[in-house]
Amino acid sequence: MIRDLTAAALTGMASVLGVVLRLVVVAPLIAALGLGGLAWYYHQRAAALATDLAAARAQLAQRAEADAVHRAYITRLEEERARWGNLTRDLQSMEGRDAPLSDHLGRAARRLWP
């Protein structure tokens, strides 16, 4: 009877030991697979974010170039406006500005200064 109990106890311990050994082997494998999956996911996400970042930088460069062109255009318009303002002041301050213009010159002046 004692032999039967010890045999049963040993059999029970062997099955518990088998379960523990399986857990010791399987748990790290499952953890490694889980960590590998997370690493793959974050690698894919980083690649997608890098692509988005490159596109955003390209768009930013295009907008900076458009801004430079727009500023140059505005500067040119301001210079032209200043020249026309100077010309208008010169013409208004000239001696004899109240003298009547010829028909041809009057038509030209009305087209320039409506």
PDB file of C-alpha atoms in Angstrom:
ATOM      1  CA  MET A   1       0.000   0.000   0.000  1.00  0.00           C
ATOM      2  CA  ILE A   2       2.790   2.415   0.767  1.00  0.00           C
ATOM      3  CA  ARG A   3       4.320   1.450  -2.531  1.00  0.00           C
ATOM      4  CA  ASP A   4       1.105   2.321  -4.279  1.00  0.00           C
ATOM      5  CA  LEU A   5       0.963   5.697  -2.535  1.00  0.00           C
ATOM      6  CA  THR A   6       4.584   6.512  -3.340  1.00  0.00           C
ATOM      7  CA  ALA A   7       4.089   5.405  -6.930  1.00  0.00           C
ATOM      8  CA  ALA A   8       0.988   7.568  -7.185  1.00  0.00           C
ATOM      9  CA  ALA A   9       2.788  10.495  -5.571  1.00  0.00           C
ATOM     10  CA  LEU A  10       5.725  10.086  -7.926  1.00  0.00           C
ATOM     11  CA  THR A  11       3.396   9.862 -10.897  1.00  0.00           C
ATOM     12  CA  GLY A  12       1.601  13.011  -9.741  1.00  0.00           C
ATOM     13  CA  MET A  13       4.901  14.797  -9.240  1.00  0.00           C
ATOM     14  CA  ALA A  14       6.071  13.677 -12.656  1.00  0.00           C
ATOM     15  CA  SER A  15       2.965  15.078 -14.297  1.00  0.00           C
ATOM     16  CA  VAL A  16       3.333  18.361 -12.365  1.00  0.00           C
ATOM     17  CA  LEU A  17       7.010  18.447 -13.320  1.00  0.00           C
ATOM     18  CA  GLY A  18       6.041  17.865 -16.959  1.00  0.00           C
ATOM     19  CA  VAL A  19       3.572  20.730 -16.850  1.00  0.00           C
ATOM     20  CA  VAL A  20       6.143  23.034 -15.241  1.00  0.00           C
ATOM     21  CA  LEU A  21       8.775  22.061 -17.812  1.00  0.00           C
ATOM     22  CA  ARG A  22       6.310  22.727 -20.620  1.00  0.00           C
ATOM     23  CA  LEU A  23       5.511  26.130 -19.139  1.00  0.00           C
ATOM     24  CA  VAL A  24       9.208  26.913 -18.774  1.00  0.00           C
ATOM     25  CA  VAL A  25       9.755  26.085 -22.459  1.00  0.00           C
ATOM     26  CA  VAL A  26       6.492  27.385 -23.935  1.00  0.00           C
ATOM     27  CA  ALA A  27       6.152  30.649 -21.970  1.00  0.00           C
ATOM     28  CA  PRO A  28       9.432  32.164 -23.267  1.00  0.00           C
ATOM     29  CA  LEU A  29       8.504  31.094 -26.804  1.00  0.00           C
ATOM     30  CA  ILE A  30       5.122  32.786 -26.516  1.00  0.00           C
ATOM     31  CA  ALA A  31       6.758  35.878 -25.008  1.00  0.00           C
ATOM     32  CA  ALA A  32       9.354  35.925 -27.807  1.00  0.00           C
ATOM     33  CA  LEU A  33       6.618  35.653 -30.435  1.00  0.00           C
ATOM     34  CA  GLY A  34       4.660  38.458 -28.775  1.00  0.00           C
ATOM     35  CA  LEU A  35       7.704  40.707 -28.579  1.00  0.00           C
ATOM     36  CA  GLY A  36       8.585  39.860 -32.176  1.00  0.00           C
ATOM     37  CA  GLY A  37       5.075  40.838 -33.243  1.00  0.00           C
ATOM     38  CA  LEU A  38       5.335  44.130 -31.375  1.00  0.00           C
ATOM     39  CA  ALA A  39       8.744  44.814 -32.914  1.00  0.00           C
ATOM     40  CA  TRP A  40       7.354  44.143 -36.401  1.00  0.00           C
ATOM     41  CA  TYR A  41       4.351  46.412 -35.766  1.00  0.00           C
ATOM     42  CA  TYR A  42       6.479  49.295 -34.516  1.00  0.00           C
ATOM     43  CA  HIS A  43       8.942  48.830 -37.378  1.00  0.00           C
ATOM     44  CA  GLN A  44       6.086  49.096 -39.893  1.00  0.00           C
ATOM     45  CA  ARG A  45       4.690  52.117 -38.076  1.00  0.00           C
ATOM     46  CA  ALA A  46       8.101  53.812 -38.044  1.00  0.00           C
ATOM     47  CA  ALA A  47       8.476  53.199 -41.787  1.00  0.00           C
ATOM     48  CA  ALA A  48       5.044  54.713 -42.452  1.00  0.00           C
ATOM     49  CA  LEU A  49       5.840  57.714 -40.262  1.00  0.00           C
ATOM     50  CA  ALA A  50       9.163  58.199 -42.054  1.00  0.00           C
ATOM     51  CA  THR A  51       7.310  58.268 -45.377  1.00  0.00           C
ATOM     52  CA  ASP A  52       4.806  60.784 -44.003  1.00  0.00           C
ATOM     53  CA  LEU A  53       7.642  62.917 -42.652  1.00  0.00           C
ATOM     54  CA  ALA A  54       9.406  62.950 -46.028  1.00  0.00           C
ATOM     55  CA  ALA A  55       6.178  63.997 -47.754  1.00  0.00           C
ATOM     56  CA  ALA A  56       5.573  66.745 -45.187  1.00  0.00           C
ATOM     57  CA  ARG A  57       9.128  68.053 -45.615  1.00  0.00           C
ATOM     58  CA  ALA A  58       8.728  68.115 -49.400  1.00  0.00           C
ATOM     59  CA  GLN A  59       5.445  69.989 -49.046  1.00  0.00           C
ATOM     60  CA  LEU A  60       7.068  72.435 -46.636  1.00  0.00           C
ATOM     61  CA  ALA A  61       9.899  73.067 -49.104  1.00  0.00           C
ATOM     62  CA  GLN A  62       7.376  73.720 -51.881  1.00  0.00           C
ATOM     63  CA  ARG A  63       5.468  76.159 -49.698  1.00  0.00           C
ATOM     64  CA  ALA A  64       8.688  77.946 -48.729  1.00  0.00           C
ATOM     65  CA  GLU A  65       9.576  78.320 -52.410  1.00  0.00           C
ATOM     66  CA  ALA A  66       6.087  79.617 -53.220  1.00  0.00           C
ATOM     67  CA  ASP A  67       6.396  82.059 -50.318  1.00  0.00           C
ATOM     68  CA  ALA A  68       9.726  83.350 -51.659  1.00  0.00           C
ATOM     69  CA  VAL A  69       8.216  83.854 -55.122  1.00  0.00           C
ATOM     70  CA  HIS A  70       5.196  85.619 -53.631  1.00  0.00           C
ATOM     71  CA  ARG A  71       7.397  87.923 -51.540  1.00  0.00           C
ATOM     72  CA  ALA A  72       9.481  88.796 -54.612  1.00  0.00           C
ATOM     73  CA  TYR A  73       6.278  89.592 -56.517  1.00  0.00           C
ATOM     74  CA  ILE A  74       5.017  91.811 -53.687  1.00  0.00           C
ATOM     75  CA  THR A  75       8.375  93.603 -53.510  1.00  0.00           C
ATOM     76  CA  ARG A  76       8.278  94.247 -57.253  1.00  0.00           C
ATOM     77  CA  LEU A  77       4.715  95.595 -57.001  1.00  0.00           C
ATOM     78  CA  GLU A  78       5.679  97.915 -54.149  1.00  0.00           C
ATOM     79  CA  GLU A  79       8.641  99.241 -56.129  1.00  0.00           C
ATOM     80  CA  GLU A  80       6.416  99.815 -59.152  1.00  0.00           C
ATOM     81  CA  ARG A  81       3.811 101.563 -57.009  1.00  0.00           C
ATOM     82  CA  ALA A  82       6.517 103.814 -55.556  1.00  0.00           C
ATOM     83  CA  ARG A  83       7.770 104.694 -59.063  1.00  0.00           C
ATOM     84  CA  TRP A  84       4.256 105.585 -60.218  1.00  0.00           C
ATOM     85  CA  GLY A  85       3.718 107.616 -57.061  1.00  0.00           C
ATOM     86  CA  ASN A  86       6.940 109.527 -57.694  1.00  0.00           C
ATOM     87  CA  LEU A  87       5.934 110.149 -61.306  1.00  0.00           C
ATOM     88  CA  THR A  88       2.497 111.358 -60.241  1.00  0.00           C
ATOM     89  CA  ARG A  89       4.002 113.738 -57.661  1.00  0.00           C
ATOM     90  CA  ASP A  90       6.482 115.057 -60.220  1.00  0.00           C
ATOM     91  CA  LEU A  91       3.761 115.667 -62.777  1.00  0.00           C
ATOM     92  CA  GLN A  92       1.519 117.376 -60.223  1.00  0.00           C
ATOM     93  CA  SER A  93       4.287 119.645 -58.983  1.00  0.00           C
ATOM     94  CA  MET A  94       5.575 120.713 -62.413  1.00  0.00           C
ATOM     95  CA  GLU A  95       5.223 124.281 -63.514  1.00  0.00           C
ATOM     96  CA  GLY A  96       2.350 124.736 -65.915  1.00  0.00           C
ATOM     97  CA  ARG A  97       0.524 121.627 -64.810  1.00  0.00           C
ATOM     98  CA  ASP A  98      -2.776 123.457 -65.145  1.00  0.00           C
ATOM     99  CA  ALA A  99      -2.170 124.228 -68.804  1.00  0.00           C
ATOM    100  CA  PRO A 100      -4.583 122.484 -71.159  1.00  0.00           C
ATOM    101  CA  LEU A 101      -3.238 119.364 -72.867  1.00  0.00           C
ATOM    102  CA  SER A 102      -3.515 118.600 -76.545  1.00  0.00           C
ATOM    103  CA  ASP A 103      -6.311 116.203 -77.512  1.00  0.00           C
ATOM    104  CA  HIS A 104      -3.894 113.321 -78.090  1.00  0.00           C
ATOM    105  CA  LEU A 105      -1.995 113.894 -74.845  1.00  0.00           C
ATOM    106  CA  GLY A 106      -5.253 114.384 -72.931  1.00  0.00           C
ATOM    107  CA  ARG A 107      -6.596 111.023 -74.125  1.00  0.00           C
ATOM    108  CA  ALA A 108      -3.329 109.335 -73.145  1.00  0.00           C
ATOM    109  CA  ALA A 109      -3.412 110.971 -69.713  1.00  0.00           C
ATOM    110  CA  ARG A 110      -7.023 109.886 -69.120  1.00  0.00           C
ATOM    111  CA  ARG A 111      -6.063 106.300 -69.968  1.00  0.00           C
ATOM    112  CA  LEU A 112      -3.161 106.368 -67.526  1.00  0.00           C
ATOM    113  CA  TRP A 113      -4.998 108.171 -64.728  1.00  0.00           C
ATOM    114  CA  PRO A 114      -8.706 107.346 -64.960  1.00  0.00           C
TER     115      PRO A 114
END
